[in-house]
């Protein structure tokens, strides 16, 4: 096994492993803070403009809902806060990370106590949701105090963000496939390939950690209609492409931290991240640490950090982190897969010139909690080489023989012109509209287009040969593909950033060490597409607002 650099954090608390998903179908309840509420539908998507059509619905429509409680759902506190002063952000971020840990622990208790919940549905309120609410109320009070010390006025009504519920998952109900709209993404049951991979819509084995993925989380890419659309390039467009080569994390740098969302908190992500580029990145890295850090990028002027949740193969093999935070303790099990290819391109704007990113600009694309938050900030794109004009949002792809799994992101490419970060780590950047126009008050900056390729076999559910690939996630997000996300911190030096901007605005193709090495044009495509997969062109990344 390759050498791996794990940063496991400083906590030693052992968490219970999730039990099997055995709750009876007769429990058709969401247990809210004040009582029992009957439900028959999946939670609504979050509000706001997201990267999906309509600002929030999934590619395959609203997920079908079964009646079985599947996970713990809590309001996203960061999105419900008033403006957080810069001086209070570190304390607020720590409290938010503590709340995330509380949700994880509550979910793990819920998973462990399913049989008790079957016998006594009120048990979940008394033993799980009630105590969780109390902890969240205390954390929200500390957040209000931290903000009030700076502004002189405590924000009111934060208590409405404290209660949590149980959310159902349509994949648990026999006959429900989560596909919607005639199940355009996965045939009859989401299993694909005539359900050769196991239980189809029955849910499979729920993953080796007991909380996913399931067969209904997968779709045969050949059943998906081409859906990628690019805006037309206007006369003044910045047509260039700047490629930075930072490797595939072959040296195995992983940790379960998130220096953007939870600075100073070990295991703030509750899942393991791959890192390429800057090697100083952990929960405690300052901007100075990043500026001085080593980089895996060929051009040493790029010390940016690029990171994303690892992909694992759940085939019974134990990884080095099987007993560690972010790994087995957080229900992320199986062998971590090293990508066969990582492409990091910066592209321009279809309407006009781009301006330089500020150093240490932070961008998160996608939502690690999209399964319970809804899709307002979701930006997952899954496909297969040879079929990249077809992008799945809420399914993992089943690729034909000779084709590889592809994860791709187009990051936000509009900047507010002032801030390198924001209190919720989102509002300082934005997506363009379908024509490539930035919102009012925002300016176009180079857009990071990230493409990660894996050589991984199609999933096999059940039996001695069971092997399923899955994204690392917060345990309560059930390894859903919609929760995929990417993180970027710009640590280009000023000279290289100027060269990057010039390359894009002048319409050239530029590469590591020589940003003026080639004229504009389509250029060669990646060479990993199979010769037999001729149904669609290769190398087409996800749309900016898919």
PDB file of C-alpha atoms in Angstrom, residues 325-532:
ATOM      1  CA  UNK A 325     -11.662  10.362  12.795  1.00  0.00           C
ATOM      2  CA  UNK A 326     -12.861  11.121   9.291  1.00  0.00           C
ATOM      3  CA  UNK A 327     -12.493   7.459   8.401  1.00  0.00           C
ATOM      4  CA  UNK A 328     -14.087   4.479  10.091  1.00  0.00           C
ATOM      5  CA  UNK A 329     -15.173   6.446  13.157  1.00  0.00           C
ATOM      6  CA  UNK A 330     -17.303   8.596  10.857  1.00  0.00           C
ATOM      7  CA  UNK A 331     -18.622   5.657   8.782  1.00  0.00           C
ATOM      8  CA  UNK A 332     -16.243   6.309   5.878  1.00  0.00           C
ATOM      9  CA  UNK A 333     -14.911   2.845   5.117  1.00  0.00           C
ATOM     10  CA  UNK A 334     -13.003   1.088   2.374  1.00  0.00           C
ATOM     11  CA  UNK A 335      -9.910   1.645   0.283  1.00  0.00           C
ATOM     12  CA  UNK A 336      -9.166   5.245  -0.722  1.00  0.00           C
ATOM     13  CA  UNK A 337      -8.872   5.474  -4.506  1.00  0.00           C
ATOM     14  CA  UNK A 338      -6.109   7.541  -6.070  1.00  0.00           C
ATOM     15  CA  UNK A 339      -7.368   9.345  -9.195  1.00  0.00           C
ATOM     16  CA  UNK A 340      -5.909   8.257 -12.504  1.00  0.00           C
ATOM     17  CA  UNK A 341      -6.024  11.875 -13.677  1.00  0.00           C
ATOM     18  CA  UNK A 342      -6.677  15.329 -12.190  1.00  0.00           C
ATOM     19  CA  UNK A 343      -7.085  18.268 -14.564  1.00  0.00           C
ATOM     20  CA  UNK A 344      -7.123  21.812 -13.183  1.00  0.00           C
ATOM     21  CA  UNK A 345      -7.983  24.397 -15.822  1.00  0.00           C
ATOM     22  CA  UNK A 346      -8.721  28.094 -15.442  1.00  0.00           C
ATOM     23  CA  UNK A 347     -10.959  29.512 -18.162  1.00  0.00           C
ATOM     24  CA  UNK A 348     -12.288  32.963 -19.011  1.00  0.00           C
ATOM     25  CA  UNK A 349     -15.714  34.529 -19.315  1.00  0.00           C
ATOM     26  CA  UNK A 350     -17.902  34.196 -22.450  1.00  0.00           C
ATOM     27  CA  UNK A 351     -18.933  37.863 -22.346  1.00  0.00           C
ATOM     28  CA  UNK A 352     -15.750  39.778 -21.579  1.00  0.00           C
ATOM     29  CA  UNK A 353     -12.377  40.032 -19.884  1.00  0.00           C
ATOM     30  CA  UNK A 354     -11.573  38.663 -16.443  1.00  0.00           C
ATOM     31  CA  UNK A 355      -9.738  40.340 -13.584  1.00  0.00           C
ATOM     32  CA  UNK A 356      -7.236  38.776 -11.191  1.00  0.00           C
ATOM     33  CA  UNK A 357      -8.396  36.792  -8.178  1.00  0.00           C
ATOM     34  CA  UNK A 358      -7.230  38.223  -4.863  1.00  0.00           C
ATOM     35  CA  UNK A 359      -4.592  36.156  -3.118  1.00  0.00           C
ATOM     36  CA  UNK A 360      -6.109  33.803  -0.521  1.00  0.00           C
ATOM     37  CA  UNK A 361      -9.550  33.962  -2.133  1.00  0.00           C
ATOM     38  CA  UNK A 362     -11.529  31.009  -0.802  1.00  0.00           C
ATOM     39  CA  UNK A 363     -14.177  29.252  -2.884  1.00  0.00           C
ATOM     40  CA  UNK A 364     -16.369  26.287  -1.958  1.00  0.00           C
ATOM     41  CA  UNK A 365     -18.462  24.790  -4.729  1.00  0.00           C
ATOM     42  CA  UNK A 366     -21.194  22.273  -4.025  1.00  0.00           C
ATOM     43  CA  UNK A 367     -22.698  21.455  -0.633  1.00  0.00           C
ATOM     44  CA  UNK A 368     -21.442  18.682   1.652  1.00  0.00           C
ATOM     45  CA  UNK A 369     -24.902  18.642   3.282  1.00  0.00           C
ATOM     46  CA  UNK A 370     -27.049  18.824   0.149  1.00  0.00           C
ATOM     47  CA  UNK A 371     -28.934  15.638   1.039  1.00  0.00           C
ATOM     48  CA  UNK A 372     -30.610  17.422   3.945  1.00  0.00           C
ATOM     49  CA  UNK A 373     -30.088  21.078   2.943  1.00  0.00           C
ATOM     50  CA  UNK A 374     -31.630  20.741  -0.513  1.00  0.00           C
ATOM     51  CA  UNK A 375     -29.979  21.748  -3.737  1.00  0.00           C
ATOM     52  CA  UNK A 376     -29.672  25.541  -3.540  1.00  0.00           C
ATOM     53  CA  UNK A 377     -25.874  25.213  -3.311  1.00  0.00           C
ATOM     54  CA  UNK A 378     -25.414  21.734  -4.804  1.00  0.00           C
ATOM     55  CA  UNK A 379     -23.037  21.496  -7.759  1.00  0.00           C
ATOM     56  CA  UNK A 380     -22.180  17.815  -8.131  1.00  0.00           C
ATOM     57  CA  UNK A 381     -21.456  16.495 -11.622  1.00  0.00           C
ATOM     58  CA  UNK A 382     -20.785  12.793 -12.244  1.00  0.00           C
ATOM     59  CA  UNK A 383     -20.139  11.171 -15.611  1.00  0.00           C
ATOM     60  CA  UNK A 384     -17.983   8.698 -17.527  1.00  0.00           C
ATOM     61  CA  UNK A 385     -15.195   9.195 -20.035  1.00  0.00           C
ATOM     62  CA  UNK A 386     -16.696   9.113 -23.484  1.00  0.00           C
ATOM     63  CA  UNK A 387     -20.029  10.406 -22.153  1.00  0.00           C
ATOM     64  CA  UNK A 388     -19.159  13.744 -20.580  1.00  0.00           C
ATOM     65  CA  UNK A 389     -21.894  15.617 -22.395  1.00  0.00           C
ATOM     66  CA  UNK A 390     -24.172  13.771 -19.919  1.00  0.00           C
ATOM     67  CA  UNK A 391     -23.865  14.883 -16.311  1.00  0.00           C
ATOM     68  CA  UNK A 392     -25.565  13.236 -13.326  1.00  0.00           C
ATOM     69  CA  UNK A 393     -26.330  15.383 -10.288  1.00  0.00           C
ATOM     70  CA  UNK A 394     -27.931  13.033  -7.763  1.00  0.00           C
ATOM     71  CA  UNK A 395     -26.639   9.642  -8.966  1.00  0.00           C
ATOM     72  CA  UNK A 396     -23.287   7.926  -9.208  1.00  0.00           C
ATOM     73  CA  UNK A 397     -22.556   6.771 -12.780  1.00  0.00           C
ATOM     74  CA  UNK A 398     -22.374   3.170 -13.902  1.00  0.00           C
ATOM     75  CA  UNK A 399     -19.863   3.297 -16.733  1.00  0.00           C
ATOM     76  CA  UNK A 400     -19.592   0.781 -19.589  1.00  0.00           C
ATOM     77  CA  UNK A 401     -16.532  -1.415 -19.895  1.00  0.00           C
ATOM     78  CA  UNK A 402     -13.447   0.605 -20.748  1.00  0.00           C
ATOM     79  CA  UNK A 403     -14.921   3.887 -19.489  1.00  0.00           C
ATOM     80  CA  UNK A 404     -13.827   5.645 -16.295  1.00  0.00           C
ATOM     81  CA  UNK A 405     -15.749   7.528 -13.606  1.00  0.00           C
ATOM     82  CA  UNK A 406     -15.435  11.332 -13.795  1.00  0.00           C
ATOM     83  CA  UNK A 407     -16.181  13.940 -11.114  1.00  0.00           C
ATOM     84  CA  UNK A 408     -16.137  17.506 -12.399  1.00  0.00           C
ATOM     85  CA  UNK A 409     -16.788  20.989 -11.074  1.00  0.00           C
ATOM     86  CA  UNK A 410     -17.024  24.442 -12.523  1.00  0.00           C
ATOM     87  CA  UNK A 411     -16.387  26.820  -9.631  1.00  0.00           C
ATOM     88  CA  UNK A 412     -18.042  30.186  -9.085  1.00  0.00           C
ATOM     89  CA  UNK A 413     -16.434  32.779 -11.354  1.00  0.00           C
ATOM     90  CA  UNK A 414     -17.866  36.089 -10.104  1.00  0.00           C
ATOM     91  CA  UNK A 415     -16.262  37.969  -7.190  1.00  0.00           C
ATOM     92  CA  UNK A 416     -17.683  40.829  -5.141  1.00  0.00           C
ATOM     93  CA  UNK A 417     -14.479  42.832  -5.655  1.00  0.00           C
ATOM     94  CA  UNK A 418     -13.813  43.230  -1.922  1.00  0.00           C
ATOM     95  CA  UNK A 419     -13.727  40.077   0.177  1.00  0.00           C
ATOM     96  CA  UNK A 420     -11.535  36.980   0.026  1.00  0.00           C
ATOM     97  CA  UNK A 421     -14.115  35.112   2.151  1.00  0.00           C
ATOM     98  CA  UNK A 422     -17.508  35.665   3.755  1.00  0.00           C
ATOM     99  CA  UNK A 423     -19.250  34.554   6.933  1.00  0.00           C
ATOM    100  CA  UNK A 424     -21.045  31.667   5.227  1.00  0.00           C
ATOM    101  CA  UNK A 425     -18.093  31.186   2.815  1.00  0.00           C
ATOM    102  CA  UNK A 426     -20.381  31.693  -0.188  1.00  0.00           C
ATOM    103  CA  UNK A 427     -21.759  35.214  -0.623  1.00  0.00           C
ATOM    104  CA  UNK A 428     -18.458  36.824  -1.670  1.00  0.00           C
ATOM    105  CA  UNK A 429     -18.541  34.776  -4.912  1.00  0.00           C
ATOM    106  CA  UNK A 430     -21.321  33.824  -7.314  1.00  0.00           C
ATOM    107  CA  UNK A 431     -22.115  31.907 -10.489  1.00  0.00           C
ATOM    108  CA  UNK A 432     -22.768  33.618 -13.782  1.00  0.00           C
ATOM    109  CA  UNK A 433     -26.213  33.362 -15.334  1.00  0.00           C
ATOM    110  CA  UNK A 434     -26.795  31.144 -18.368  1.00  0.00           C
ATOM    111  CA  UNK A 435     -25.339  33.790 -20.700  1.00  0.00           C
ATOM    112  CA  UNK A 436     -22.154  34.221 -18.635  1.00  0.00           C
ATOM    113  CA  UNK A 437     -23.190  37.497 -16.980  1.00  0.00           C
ATOM    114  CA  UNK A 438     -22.178  38.139 -13.345  1.00  0.00           C
ATOM    115  CA  UNK A 439     -24.718  39.494 -10.837  1.00  0.00           C
ATOM    116  CA  UNK A 440     -24.747  43.233 -10.180  1.00  0.00           C
ATOM    117  CA  UNK A 441     -21.789  44.349  -8.092  1.00  0.00           C
ATOM    118  CA  UNK A 442     -19.697  41.296  -9.053  1.00  0.00           C
ATOM    119  CA  UNK A 443     -16.794  41.091 -11.516  1.00  0.00           C
ATOM    120  CA  UNK A 444     -15.702  38.066 -13.588  1.00  0.00           C
ATOM    121  CA  UNK A 445     -12.549  36.267 -12.458  1.00  0.00           C
ATOM    122  CA  UNK A 446     -10.804  33.169 -13.842  1.00  0.00           C
ATOM    123  CA  UNK A 447     -13.020  30.118 -13.412  1.00  0.00           C
ATOM    124  CA  UNK A 448     -11.513  26.943 -11.993  1.00  0.00           C
ATOM    125  CA  UNK A 449     -12.692  23.847 -13.877  1.00  0.00           C
ATOM    126  CA  UNK A 450     -11.747  20.696 -11.998  1.00  0.00           C
ATOM    127  CA  UNK A 451     -11.933  17.199 -13.480  1.00  0.00           C
ATOM    128  CA  UNK A 452     -11.060  14.063 -11.485  1.00  0.00           C
ATOM    129  CA  UNK A 453     -10.965  10.659 -13.204  1.00  0.00           C
ATOM    130  CA  UNK A 454     -11.005   7.215 -11.530  1.00  0.00           C
ATOM    131  CA  UNK A 455     -10.460   3.721 -12.879  1.00  0.00           C
ATOM    132  CA  UNK A 456     -13.048   1.921 -10.771  1.00  0.00           C
ATOM    133  CA  UNK A 457     -15.296  -1.061 -11.584  1.00  0.00           C
ATOM    134  CA  UNK A 458     -19.096  -0.765 -11.715  1.00  0.00           C
ATOM    135  CA  UNK A 459     -20.763  -1.324  -8.327  1.00  0.00           C
ATOM    136  CA  UNK A 460     -21.698  -4.844  -7.217  1.00  0.00           C
ATOM    137  CA  UNK A 461     -24.243  -5.057  -4.405  1.00  0.00           C
ATOM    138  CA  UNK A 462     -24.653  -8.078  -2.171  1.00  0.00           C
ATOM    139  CA  UNK A 463     -22.847 -11.388  -2.039  1.00  0.00           C
ATOM    140  CA  UNK A 464     -19.235 -12.299  -1.464  1.00  0.00           C
ATOM    141  CA  UNK A 465     -18.015 -10.085  -4.307  1.00  0.00           C
ATOM    142  CA  UNK A 466     -19.777  -6.904  -3.143  1.00  0.00           C
ATOM    143  CA  UNK A 467     -17.801  -3.807  -4.097  1.00  0.00           C
ATOM    144  CA  UNK A 468     -19.285  -0.315  -4.226  1.00  0.00           C
ATOM    145  CA  UNK A 469     -17.541   3.003  -4.787  1.00  0.00           C
ATOM    146  CA  UNK A 470     -18.710   5.945  -2.707  1.00  0.00           C
ATOM    147  CA  UNK A 471     -17.879   9.484  -1.781  1.00  0.00           C
ATOM    148  CA  UNK A 472     -16.757  10.275   1.765  1.00  0.00           C
ATOM    149  CA  UNK A 473     -19.393  12.346   3.552  1.00  0.00           C
ATOM    150  CA  UNK A 474     -20.699  13.486   6.895  1.00  0.00           C
ATOM    151  CA  UNK A 475     -22.244  10.264   8.303  1.00  0.00           C
ATOM    152  CA  UNK A 476     -25.778  11.688   8.277  1.00  0.00           C
ATOM    153  CA  UNK A 477     -25.478  12.524   4.541  1.00  0.00           C
ATOM    154  CA  UNK A 478     -25.498   8.778   3.726  1.00  0.00           C
ATOM    155  CA  UNK A 479     -22.746   9.025   1.075  1.00  0.00           C
ATOM    156  CA  UNK A 480     -25.201  10.571  -1.396  1.00  0.00           C
ATOM    157  CA  UNK A 481     -23.563  11.664  -4.662  1.00  0.00           C
ATOM    158  CA  UNK A 482     -25.380  15.026  -4.523  1.00  0.00           C
ATOM    159  CA  UNK A 483     -23.143  16.004  -1.575  1.00  0.00           C
ATOM    160  CA  UNK A 484     -19.985  16.129  -3.700  1.00  0.00           C
ATOM    161  CA  UNK A 485     -18.051  19.388  -3.346  1.00  0.00           C
ATOM    162  CA  UNK A 486     -14.698  21.010  -3.971  1.00  0.00           C
ATOM    163  CA  UNK A 487     -12.597  23.597  -2.141  1.00  0.00           C
ATOM    164  CA  UNK A 488     -10.009  26.044  -3.463  1.00  0.00           C
ATOM    165  CA  UNK A 489      -7.750  28.657  -1.874  1.00  0.00           C
ATOM    166  CA  UNK A 490      -5.869  30.869  -4.328  1.00  0.00           C
ATOM    167  CA  UNK A 491      -2.171  31.052  -3.456  1.00  0.00           C
ATOM    168  CA  UNK A 492      -0.834  32.009  -6.891  1.00  0.00           C
ATOM    169  CA  UNK A 493       2.003  34.480  -6.644  1.00  0.00           C
ATOM    170  CA  UNK A 494       1.263  37.875  -8.188  1.00  0.00           C
ATOM    171  CA  UNK A 495       3.443  37.331 -11.263  1.00  0.00           C
ATOM    172  CA  UNK A 496       1.829  34.012 -12.173  1.00  0.00           C
ATOM    173  CA  UNK A 497      -1.678  35.383 -11.561  1.00  0.00           C
ATOM    174  CA  UNK A 498      -0.932  38.247 -13.974  1.00  0.00           C
ATOM    175  CA  UNK A 499       0.243  35.715 -16.543  1.00  0.00           C
ATOM    176  CA  UNK A 500      -2.889  33.622 -15.984  1.00  0.00           C
ATOM    177  CA  UNK A 501      -5.191  36.618 -16.555  1.00  0.00           C
ATOM    178  CA  UNK A 502      -3.267  37.695 -19.660  1.00  0.00           C
ATOM    179  CA  UNK A 503      -3.440  34.171 -21.038  1.00  0.00           C
ATOM    180  CA  UNK A 504      -7.234  34.066 -20.683  1.00  0.00           C
ATOM    181  CA  UNK A 505      -7.891  37.583 -21.924  1.00  0.00           C
ATOM    182  CA  UNK A 506      -5.608  37.143 -24.950  1.00  0.00           C
ATOM    183  CA  UNK A 507      -7.232  33.849 -25.942  1.00  0.00           C
ATOM    184  CA  UNK A 508      -4.171  31.628 -25.554  1.00  0.00           C
ATOM    185  CA  UNK A 509      -3.704  28.096 -24.220  1.00  0.00           C
ATOM    186  CA  UNK A 510      -1.083  28.083 -21.480  1.00  0.00           C
ATOM    187  CA  UNK A 511       0.477  25.417 -19.329  1.00  0.00           C
ATOM    188  CA  UNK A 512       2.799  24.734 -16.397  1.00  0.00           C
ATOM    189  CA  UNK A 513       5.961  26.795 -16.417  1.00  0.00           C
ATOM    190  CA  UNK A 514       5.202  28.549 -19.688  1.00  0.00           C
ATOM    191  CA  UNK A 515       1.878  30.399 -19.784  1.00  0.00           C
ATOM    192  CA  UNK A 516       2.626  31.649 -23.322  1.00  0.00           C
ATOM    193  CA  UNK A 517       3.522  28.299 -24.832  1.00  0.00           C
ATOM    194  CA  UNK A 518       0.609  27.810 -27.236  1.00  0.00           C
ATOM    195  CA  UNK A 519      -1.857  29.856 -29.257  1.00  0.00           C
ATOM    196  CA  UNK A 520      -5.596  29.722 -28.723  1.00  0.00           C
ATOM    197  CA  UNK A 521      -7.646  26.870 -30.109  1.00  0.00           C
ATOM    198  CA  UNK A 522      -9.464  23.764 -29.046  1.00  0.00           C
ATOM    199  CA  UNK A 523      -6.264  21.857 -28.286  1.00  0.00           C
ATOM    200  CA  UNK A 524      -5.990  18.124 -27.594  1.00  0.00           C
ATOM    201  CA  UNK A 525      -8.510  16.330 -25.424  1.00  0.00           C
ATOM    202  CA  UNK A 526      -7.522  13.947 -22.602  1.00  0.00           C
ATOM    203  CA  UNK A 527      -6.418  10.563 -23.869  1.00  0.00           C
ATOM    204  CA  UNK A 528      -8.269   8.376 -21.356  1.00  0.00           C
ATOM    205  CA  UNK A 529     -11.600   7.976 -23.204  1.00  0.00           C
ATOM    206  CA  UNK A 530     -12.198   4.416 -24.429  1.00  0.00           C
ATOM    207  CA  UNK A 531     -12.224   3.781 -28.131  1.00  0.00           C
ATOM    208  CA  UNK A 532     -15.484   1.837 -27.798  1.00  0.00           C
TER     209      UNK A 532
END
